[in-house]
CSV table of C-alpha atoms in Angstrom, one decimal:
chain,number,residue,atom,x,y,z
O,16,MET,CA,-30.0,56.8,-32.9
O,17,PRO,CA,-27.4,58.4,-30.6
O,18,ASN,CA,-25.1,56.1,-28.8
O,19,VAL,CA,-26.1,56.6,-25.1
O,20,PRO,CA,-25.3,54.6,-22.0
O,21,SER,CA,-27.7,51.8,-21.9
O,22,GLU,CA,-29.7,50.6,-18.9
O,23,ALA,CA,-29.7,47.1,-20.2
O,24,PRO,CA,-28.3,44.5,-17.8
O,25,ARG,CA,-24.7,43.6,-18.2
O,26,GLY,CA,-24.0,40.8,-20.7
O,27,ASP,CA,-26.8,42.0,-22.9
O,28,ARG,CA,-25.2,42.5,-26.3
O,29,ARG,CA,-27.6,45.2,-27.2
O,30,SER,CA,-25.7,47.5,-24.8
O,31,GLY,CA,-22.4,47.1,-26.6
O,32,PRO,CA,-21.2,47.8,-30.1
O,33,PRO,CA,-22.9,45.6,-32.7
O,34,ARG,CA,-21.1,42.4,-33.7
O,35,ARG,CA,-19.6,42.8,-37.1
O,36,VAL,CA,-20.2,40.1,-39.6
O,37,THR,CA,-18.3,40.1,-42.9
O,38,MET,CA,-20.1,38.7,-45.9
O,39,GLN,CA,-18.6,37.7,-49.3
O,40,ARG,CA,-20.4,36.5,-52.4
O,41,CYS,CA,-17.9,33.7,-52.9
O,42,GLY,CA,-16.6,32.8,-49.6
O,43,PRO,CA,-17.4,32.1,-46.0
O,44,ILE,CA,-19.1,34.5,-43.5
O,45,LEU,CA,-16.6,35.8,-41.1
O,46,VAL,CA,-17.6,36.4,-37.5
O,47,ASP,CA,-15.5,37.4,-34.5
O,48,GLY,CA,-15.2,34.4,-32.2
O,49,PRO,CA,-15.8,32.7,-30.0
O,50,VAL,CA,-18.9,31.4,-31.8
O,51,GLU,CA,-21.5,28.9,-30.9
O,52,VAL,CA,-23.6,27.5,-33.7
O,53,GLU,CA,-26.9,25.7,-33.2
O,54,LEU,CA,-27.4,23.0,-35.8
O,55,GLU,CA,-30.7,21.7,-37.2
O,56,ASP,CA,-30.7,18.7,-34.9
O,57,GLY,CA,-30.5,21.0,-31.8
O,58,THR,CA,-26.9,20.3,-31.0
O,59,THR,CA,-24.4,23.1,-30.8
O,60,VAL,CA,-20.8,23.3,-32.0
O,61,ARG,CA,-18.4,25.9,-30.8
O,62,SER,CA,-15.2,27.6,-32.1
O,63,ASP,CA,-13.0,29.6,-29.9
O,64,ARG,CA,-10.9,31.2,-32.6
O,65,PHE,CA,-10.4,34.9,-32.8
O,66,ARG,CA,-12.4,34.8,-36.0
O,67,VAL,CA,-14.6,32.1,-37.4
O,68,ALA,CA,-15.3,31.3,-41.0
O,69,LEU,CA,-18.8,29.9,-41.5
O,70,CYS,CA,-19.5,27.8,-44.7
O,71,THR,CA,-22.1,29.3,-47.0
O,72,CYS,CA,-21.5,27.1,-50.1
O,73,ARG,CA,-22.6,24.0,-48.2
O,74,ARG,CA,-19.8,22.0,-49.7
O,75,SER,CA,-17.7,22.0,-46.6
O,76,ARG,CA,-16.8,18.6,-45.2
O,77,ARG,CA,-16.4,20.3,-41.8
O,78,TRP,CA,-19.7,22.1,-42.0
O,79,PRO,CA,-20.6,24.5,-40.5
O,80,TRP,CA,-17.0,25.7,-40.6
O,81,CYS,CA,-15.4,26.7,-43.9
O,82,ASP,CA,-12.8,24.3,-45.3
O,83,THR,CA,-12.2,26.3,-48.5
O,84,SER,CA,-14.4,23.9,-50.6
O,85,HIS,CA,-16.0,26.9,-52.2
O,86,ARG,CA,-12.9,27.5,-54.3
O,87,GLU,CA,-13.2,27.2,-58.0
O,88,ARG,CA,-11.9,23.9,-59.3
O,89,VAL,CA,-10.3,23.7,-62.7
H,6,MET,CA,32.4,32.9,-23.4
H,7,GLU,CA,29.0,31.4,-22.7
H,8,HIS,CA,28.2,28.1,-24.2
H,9,ASP,CA,24.8,26.7,-24.9
H,10,ARG,CA,24.3,23.4,-23.2
H,11,ARG,CA,21.0,22.6,-24.7
H,12,GLY,CA,19.9,22.6,-28.3
H,13,PRO,CA,20.5,20.1,-31.0
H,14,ALA,CA,23.9,18.7,-31.9
H,15,LEU,CA,25.6,20.2,-34.9
H,16,PRO,CA,24.9,18.2,-38.0
H,17,ALA,CA,27.5,16.6,-40.3
H,18,ALA,CA,28.9,18.9,-42.9
H,19,ARG,CA,27.9,18.6,-46.5
H,20,GLY,CA,30.8,20.5,-48.2
H,21,PRO,CA,33.5,23.1,-47.5
H,22,VAL,CA,31.2,26.0,-46.5
H,23,SER,CA,29.0,24.0,-44.1
H,24,ALA,CA,32.2,22.4,-42.7
H,25,ALA,CA,33.8,25.8,-42.1
H,26,VAL,CA,30.6,27.2,-40.5
H,27,ALA,CA,30.2,24.1,-38.2
H,28,GLY,CA,33.9,24.1,-37.4
H,29,TYR,CA,33.8,27.7,-36.4
H,30,LEU,CA,30.7,27.2,-34.3
H,31,ARG,CA,32.4,24.4,-32.6
H,32,GLY,CA,35.4,26.6,-31.9
H,33,ALA,CA,37.6,24.3,-33.9
H,34,GLY,CA,38.5,26.5,-36.9
H,35,PRO,CA,38.8,29.9,-38.4
H,36,PRO,CA,35.8,31.9,-39.5
H,37,PRO,CA,34.4,30.7,-42.9
H,38,ARG,CA,35.6,32.9,-45.8
H,39,VAL,CA,33.2,34.8,-48.1
H,40,GLU,CA,35.3,33.6,-51.2
H,41,ASP,CA,34.3,30.0,-50.4
H,42,VAL,CA,30.6,30.8,-51.0
H,43,ALA,CA,31.1,31.5,-54.7
H,44,GLY,CA,31.9,27.8,-55.3
H,45,ALA,CA,28.7,26.5,-53.7
H,46,ARG,CA,25.5,25.9,-55.6
H,47,ALA,CA,22.7,28.2,-54.5
H,48,TYR,CA,20.2,25.4,-53.8
H,49,GLY,CA,22.8,22.8,-53.0
H,50,ASP,CA,23.3,20.8,-49.8
H,51,ASP,CA,26.5,22.7,-48.7
H,52,LEU,CA,25.1,26.2,-49.0
H,53,GLN,CA,21.7,25.4,-47.7
H,54,LEU,CA,23.0,23.6,-44.6
H,55,ALA,CA,25.6,26.4,-43.9
H,56,LEU,CA,22.8,29.0,-44.2
H,57,TYR,CA,20.5,26.9,-42.0
H,58,LEU,CA,23.3,26.7,-39.3
H,59,CYS,CA,23.6,30.5,-39.4
H,60,TYR,CA,19.9,31.1,-39.1
H,61,GLU,CA,19.4,28.5,-36.4
H,62,LEU,CA,21.5,30.6,-34.0
H,63,HIS,CA,18.6,33.1,-34.0
H,64,TYR,CA,16.1,30.3,-32.9
H,65,ARG,CA,17.5,27.8,-30.5
H,66,GLY,CA,21.2,27.5,-31.4
H,67,PHE,CA,23.2,24.3,-31.1
H,68,ALA,CA,24.6,22.5,-28.1
H,69,ASP,CA,28.1,23.3,-27.0
H,70,THR,CA,28.5,26.3,-29.2
H,71,ASP,CA,29.4,29.9,-28.2
H,72,ARG,CA,26.2,32.0,-27.7
H,73,ASP,CA,28.0,35.1,-29.0
H,74,HIS,CA,28.1,33.6,-32.5
H,75,GLU,CA,24.5,34.8,-33.0
H,76,TRP,CA,25.9,38.3,-33.7
H,77,ASP,CA,29.4,37.4,-34.8
H,78,PRO,CA,30.5,39.8,-37.6
H,79,ASP,CA,32.5,37.2,-39.5
H,80,LEU,CA,29.6,34.8,-39.5
H,81,LEU,CA,27.1,37.5,-40.5
H,82,ARG,CA,29.5,38.5,-43.4
H,83,VAL,CA,29.5,35.0,-44.8
H,84,ARG,CA,25.8,34.6,-44.2
H,85,ALA,CA,25.2,37.8,-46.2
H,86,ALA,CA,27.2,36.3,-49.1
H,87,MET,CA,25.1,33.1,-49.0
H,88,GLU,CA,21.9,35.1,-48.8
H,89,GLN,CA,22.9,37.0,-51.9
H,90,ARG,CA,23.5,33.8,-53.8
H,91,PHE,CA,20.2,32.3,-52.6
H,92,LEU,CA,18.2,35.5,-53.4
H,93,ALA,CA,19.8,35.9,-56.8
H,94,ALA,CA,18.8,32.4,-57.7
H,95,LEU,CA,15.3,32.9,-56.5
H,96,TYR,CA,14.9,36.2,-58.4
H,97,ALA,CA,16.2,34.5,-61.5
H,98,ASP,CA,13.9,31.5,-61.1
H,99,THR,CA,10.7,33.3,-60.4
H,100,PRO,CA,9.9,35.6,-63.4
H,101,GLY,CA,6.5,34.9,-61.9
H,102,HIS,CA,3.2,36.7,-62.1
H,103,THR,CA,2.6,40.0,-63.7
H,104,GLY,CA,0.9,41.2,-60.5
H,105,LEU,CA,-0.2,40.3,-57.0
H,106,ASP,CA,-3.8,39.8,-58.0
H,107,ASP,CA,-2.7,37.2,-60.6
H,108,ALA,CA,-0.5,35.4,-58.0
H,109,LEU,CA,-3.3,35.3,-55.4
H,110,ALA,CA,-5.9,34.2,-58.0
H,111,GLU,CA,-3.8,31.3,-59.0
H,112,LEU,CA,-3.4,30.1,-55.4
H,113,LEU,CA,-7.2,30.3,-54.9
H,114,VAL,CA,-8.0,27.8,-57.6
H,115,GLU,CA,-8.0,24.1,-56.8
H,116,PRO,CA,-6.8,21.8,-59.5
H,117,VAL,CA,-9.2,18.9,-60.0
H,118,ARG,CA,-6.3,16.5,-60.7
H,119,GLY,CA,-3.5,17.7,-58.6
H,120,THR,CA,-0.1,16.0,-58.8
H,121,GLY,CA,1.6,17.4,-55.7
H,122,VAL,CA,3.0,15.5,-52.7
H,123,SER,CA,-0.2,15.8,-50.7
H,124,HIS,CA,-2.2,14.2,-53.6
H,125,TYR,CA,0.3,11.4,-53.8
H,126,LEU,CA,0.3,10.8,-50.0
H,127,ARG,CA,-3.6,10.8,-49.9
H,128,ASP,CA,-3.9,8.4,-52.8
H,129,GLU,CA,-1.0,6.0,-52.4
H,130,GLY,CA,1.3,7.2,-49.6
H,131,GLU,CA,2.5,4.5,-47.3
H,132,LEU,CA,3.3,4.9,-43.6
H,133,TRP,CA,7.1,5.0,-44.2
H,134,GLN,CA,6.6,7.9,-46.6
H,135,LEU,CA,4.4,9.8,-44.2
H,136,ARG,CA,7.1,9.3,-41.6
H,137,GLU,CA,9.8,10.7,-44.0
H,138,TYR,CA,7.5,13.6,-44.9
H,139,ALA,CA,7.0,14.5,-41.2
H,140,ALA,CA,10.7,14.1,-40.4
H,141,GLN,CA,11.6,16.6,-43.1
H,142,ARG,CA,8.8,19.0,-42.3
H,143,SER,CA,9.7,18.9,-38.6
H,144,LEU,CA,12.4,21.4,-39.3
H,145,TYR,CA,9.7,23.9,-39.8
H,146,HIS,CA,6.7,22.6,-37.9
H,147,LEU,CA,8.6,22.3,-34.6
H,148,LYS,CA,9.1,26.1,-34.9
H,149,GLU,CA,5.9,26.7,-36.7
H,150,ALA,CA,5.0,30.4,-37.0
H,151,ASP,CA,8.3,31.5,-35.4
H,152,PRO,CA,9.9,32.9,-38.6
H,153,HIS,CA,6.8,35.0,-39.2
H,154,ALA,CA,6.8,36.5,-35.7
H,155,TRP,CA,9.8,38.6,-36.8
H,156,VAL,CA,7.7,40.6,-39.2
H,157,LEU,CA,5.4,42.0,-36.5
H,158,PRO,CA,7.6,45.0,-35.5
H,159,ARG,CA,7.8,45.9,-39.2
H,160,LEU,CA,4.1,46.1,-39.8
H,161,TRP,CA,1.7,48.8,-38.7
H,162,GLY,CA,-2.0,49.2,-38.1
H,163,ARG,CA,-4.4,46.8,-39.7
H,164,ALA,CA,-1.6,44.5,-41.0
H,165,LYS,CA,0.1,44.3,-37.6
H,166,ALA,CA,-3.2,43.6,-35.7
H,167,ALA,CA,-4.3,40.9,-38.1
H,168,MET,CA,-0.8,39.3,-38.3
H,169,ALA,CA,-0.6,39.2,-34.5
H,170,ALA,CA,-4.1,37.6,-34.3
H,171,VAL,CA,-3.2,34.8,-36.8
H,172,GLU,CA,0.1,34.2,-34.9
H,173,PHE,CA,-1.8,34.0,-31.6
H,174,ASP,CA,-3.9,31.3,-33.2
H,175,GLU,CA,-0.8,29.5,-34.4
H,176,TYR,CA,0.5,29.7,-30.9
H,177,GLY,CA,-2.5,27.9,-29.5
H,178,GLY,CA,-4.5,31.0,-28.5
H,179,GLY,CA,-2.7,31.1,-25.2
H,180,ARG,CA,-2.9,27.4,-24.5
H,181,ALA,CA,0.4,25.5,-24.5
H,182,GLU,CA,-1.3,22.2,-25.5
H,183,ARG,CA,-2.7,23.8,-28.6
H,184,VAL,CA,0.5,25.5,-29.9
H,185,HIS,CA,0.8,24.2,-33.5
H,186,ALA,CA,4.4,23.2,-32.9
H,187,ARG,CA,3.2,21.1,-30.0
H,188,LEU,CA,0.5,19.5,-32.1
H,189,PHE,CA,3.1,18.6,-34.6
H,190,ALA,CA,5.2,17.0,-31.9
H,191,ASP,CA,2.1,14.9,-31.0
H,192,LEU,CA,1.8,13.9,-34.7
H,193,MET,CA,5.5,12.8,-34.7
H,194,HIS,CA,4.9,10.8,-31.6
H,195,ASP,CA,2.0,9.0,-33.4
H,196,LEU,CA,4.4,8.2,-36.2
H,197,GLY,CA,7.1,6.8,-33.9
H,198,LEU,CA,9.4,9.7,-34.6
H,199,ASP,CA,11.7,11.5,-32.2
H,200,THR,CA,10.2,14.9,-31.2
H,201,THR,CA,13.5,16.4,-30.1
H,202,TYR,CA,14.0,19.8,-31.8
H,203,GLY,CA,16.4,19.5,-34.7
H,204,ARG,CA,16.7,15.7,-34.5
H,205,TYR,CA,16.2,15.3,-38.2
H,206,LEU,CA,18.5,18.0,-39.5
H,207,ASP,CA,21.0,15.4,-40.8
H,208,ALA,CA,18.2,13.5,-42.6
H,209,ALA,CA,16.7,16.5,-44.3
H,210,SER,CA,17.3,17.2,-48.0
H,211,ALA,CA,18.7,20.4,-49.4
H,212,GLU,CA,15.2,21.1,-50.8
H,213,ALA,CA,13.6,20.8,-47.4
H,214,LEU,CA,16.3,23.1,-45.8
H,215,ALA,CA,15.7,25.7,-48.5
H,216,THR,CA,12.0,26.0,-47.7
H,217,VAL,CA,12.9,26.8,-44.1
H,218,ASN,CA,15.8,29.0,-45.0
H,219,LEU,CA,13.4,31.1,-47.1
H,220,MET,CA,11.2,31.9,-44.1
H,221,SER,CA,14.3,32.8,-42.0
H,222,LEU,CA,15.7,35.0,-44.8
H,223,PHE,CA,12.4,36.9,-45.2
H,224,GLY,CA,11.8,37.1,-41.5
H,225,LEU,CA,15.2,38.4,-40.5
H,226,HIS,CA,15.4,41.2,-43.0
H,227,ARG,CA,13.1,44.2,-42.6
H,228,GLU,CA,13.8,45.0,-46.3
H,229,LEU,CA,12.0,41.7,-47.2
H,230,ARG,CA,8.9,42.3,-45.0
H,231,GLY,CA,6.7,42.3,-48.2
H,232,ALA,CA,8.2,39.0,-49.3
H,233,LEU,CA,7.6,37.5,-45.8
H,234,VAL,CA,3.9,38.5,-46.0
H,235,GLY,CA,3.7,37.0,-49.5
H,236,HIS,CA,5.3,33.8,-48.2
H,237,PHE,CA,2.8,33.6,-45.3
H,238,ALA,CA,-0.1,34.2,-47.6
H,239,ALA,CA,1.0,31.4,-49.9
H,240,VAL,CA,1.4,29.0,-47.1
H,241,GLU,CA,-2.0,29.9,-45.5
H,242,ILE,CA,-3.9,29.9,-48.7
H,243,THR,CA,-2.7,26.5,-49.9
H,244,SER,CA,-2.8,24.9,-46.5
H,245,SER,CA,-6.5,24.0,-46.1
H,246,PRO,CA,-6.9,21.8,-49.1
H,247,GLY,CA,-3.4,20.3,-48.7
H,248,SER,CA,-4.0,19.6,-45.0
H,249,ARG,CA,-7.3,17.9,-45.9
H,250,ARG,CA,-5.4,15.5,-48.2
H,251,LEU,CA,-2.8,14.9,-45.6
H,252,ALA,CA,-5.4,14.2,-42.9
H,253,GLU,CA,-7.0,11.7,-45.3
H,254,ALA,CA,-3.5,10.1,-45.8
H,255,MET,CA,-3.1,9.8,-42.0
H,256,ARG,CA,-6.6,8.3,-41.6
H,257,ARG,CA,-6.1,5.8,-44.4
H,258,THR,CA,-2.7,4.6,-43.1
H,259,GLY,CA,-3.9,4.5,-39.5
H,260,ALA,CA,-1.2,6.9,-38.4
H,261,GLY,CA,-3.0,7.8,-35.2
H,262,PRO,CA,-5.4,10.4,-33.7
H,263,ALA,CA,-2.8,13.1,-33.1
H,264,ALA,CA,-1.5,12.7,-36.6
H,265,GLU,CA,-5.0,13.2,-38.0
H,266,PHE,CA,-5.7,16.0,-35.6
H,267,PHE,CA,-2.7,18.1,-36.7
H,268,TYR,CA,-3.9,18.3,-40.3
H,269,ASP,CA,-7.7,18.5,-39.4
H,270,GLU,CA,-6.9,21.5,-37.2
H,271,HIS,CA,-5.1,23.1,-40.1
H,272,VAL,CA,-8.0,22.6,-42.5
H,273,GLU,CA,-10.2,24.7,-40.3
H,274,ALA,CA,-7.6,27.2,-38.9
H,275,ASP,CA,-6.1,28.1,-42.2
H,276,ALA,CA,-9.5,28.5,-43.9
H,277,VAL,CA,-9.8,31.5,-41.5
H,278,HIS,CA,-6.2,32.5,-41.6
H,279,GLU,CA,-6.1,32.8,-45.4
H,280,GLN,CA,-9.1,35.2,-45.3
H,281,VAL,CA,-7.5,37.3,-42.6
H,282,VAL,CA,-4.1,37.3,-44.4
H,283,ARG,CA,-5.6,38.4,-47.7
H,284,HIS,CA,-8.2,40.9,-46.5
H,285,GLU,CA,-6.3,42.4,-43.6
H,286,VAL,CA,-2.5,41.6,-43.6
H,287,ILE,CA,-1.9,42.1,-47.3
H,288,ALA,CA,-4.5,44.8,-47.8
H,289,GLY,CA,-3.4,46.6,-44.7
H,290,LEU,CA,0.3,46.4,-45.6
H,291,LEU,CA,-0.3,47.8,-49.1
H,292,GLU,CA,-2.5,50.5,-47.8
H,293,GLU,CA,0.5,51.7,-45.8
H,294,GLU,CA,3.2,50.8,-48.3
H,295,PRO,CA,1.8,50.2,-51.8
H,296,GLN,CA,5.3,50.0,-53.3
H,297,LEU,CA,5.7,46.5,-51.6
H,298,ALA,CA,3.2,44.8,-53.9
H,299,ALA,CA,6.0,43.4,-56.1
H,300,ASP,CA,7.8,42.0,-53.0
H,301,VAL,CA,4.6,40.3,-51.8
H,302,THR,CA,4.3,38.7,-55.3
H,303,PHE,CA,7.9,37.7,-55.1
H,304,GLY,CA,7.3,36.1,-51.7
H,305,ILE,CA,4.4,34.1,-53.1
H,306,ASP,CA,6.4,33.0,-56.2
H,307,ALA,CA,9.5,32.1,-54.3
H,308,THR,CA,7.5,30.0,-51.9
H,309,GLY,CA,5.8,28.1,-54.8
H,310,HIS,CA,9.1,27.6,-56.5
H,311,LEU,CA,10.8,26.0,-53.5
H,312,GLU,CA,7.8,24.0,-52.5
H,313,ASP,CA,7.7,22.6,-56.0
H,314,ARG,CA,11.4,21.7,-55.8
H,315,PHE,CA,10.9,20.0,-52.4
H,316,GLY,CA,7.8,18.1,-53.6
H,317,GLY,CA,9.5,17.1,-56.9
H,318,ARG,CA,12.4,15.7,-55.0
H,319,LEU,CA,10.2,13.7,-52.7
H,320,LEU,CA,8.2,12.2,-55.5
H,321,ALA,CA,11.2,11.4,-57.6
H,322,ASP,CA,12.8,9.5,-54.7
H,323,TRP,CA,9.6,7.7,-53.7
H,324,ARG,CA,8.6,6.7,-57.3
H,325,ALA,CA,12.1,5.3,-57.7
H,326,GLY,CA,11.5,3.2,-54.6
H,327,ARG,CA,14.1,4.9,-52.5
H,328,SER,CA,14.1,6.9,-49.3
H,329,SER,CA,14.0,10.7,-49.6
H,330,LEU,CA,16.2,11.1,-46.5
H,331,ARG,CA,20.0,11.5,-46.3
H,332,VAL,CA,20.1,9.3,-43.1
H,333,PRO,CA,17.6,6.4,-42.8
H,334,LEU,CA,15.0,6.9,-40.1
H,335,ASP,CA,15.5,3.5,-38.7
H,336,ALA,CA,19.2,4.1,-38.2
H,337,GLN,CA,18.3,7.3,-36.3
H,338,THR,CA,15.6,5.5,-34.3
H,339,GLU,CA,18.0,2.7,-33.3
H,340,HIS,CA,20.5,5.3,-32.3
H,341,ILE,CA,17.9,6.9,-30.1
H,342,ALA,CA,16.9,3.6,-28.6
H,343,ARG,CA,20.5,3.0,-27.7
H,344,ILE,CA,21.1,6.3,-26.0
H,345,SER,CA,17.7,6.4,-24.1
């Protein structure tokens, strides 16, 4: 689809470039911040960092943020 | 001749070279001689303090010293001689990894039974040991991220953009109260330490000074930009798990909320930073300058080597039941109480 000026209202992310999300098989998901995460209980947590690392291994003690607990332990 | 009024006082000398540098800075003696450097041990108190004094002129300087000393040719000449001794020792002591991938892979593995300082402090550290640790680390943390800012003009493209982004985070993302150096001052306050910049220079061991001198050495030389990036990677990659242990130590000893927060913040921040440093700073740098891979590896290995020396010294002192500091904290604190 060609990239044409959108008529979508301002603030609608569909009008801008897509947000890039970086996935790794052994590591967190990286998303450009700020990020707001809605948790299972309906509460939200927010990170204002320029990039945010989201836990995917579910071992983080600071979940949903990565705390490097995915690392191999020997 | 312009004199700095502010800044920390010059510390007590630890041998002939540091005495000569301090005397010259004070305007009370001739320039230090390059020949004197040969007699000083590379990692010893005298050389490390003398080098620290030379480098500090590029950060905040010292009170009542001539500002022009920052670019004084005589001082730069003796500094270069000290740097050569320091670098030669580091190269000799870090035969290191066969390649960058090996060096990074080793950092990314967590030992189940670690024996480092942060493990010790988490498991059995007492408040007085946490205070000593913070006092020695304050030489870096009160200028956290500053030595690494020097690398920015020497990077290009992806590496530069990513390095600047991480530094921005270190500097609080534009908010003064979140600057990491400020968060560390808050930690020191919780621990009853004096947050004045440079206050604990006299107390710090040669091993502590060497860890800070390494960053200044790498940061101030464009030639060593690869090593600076390696150093930064080593610090950021190992920081999250180490910071978690230190946060637990702060909680267990009831050090205080700001003391806990400093390390909690680093668990989260550095889990992001290490990803950015590996995938963008290192990868970006090597895309532009692939010949620097060996320097990045050297930076990682030199950092590990000096951190091990510092940790070993701390644990040896503490296990023997003695202070790790050259000047007792209480003596310094009493001194502060008297003058304030």
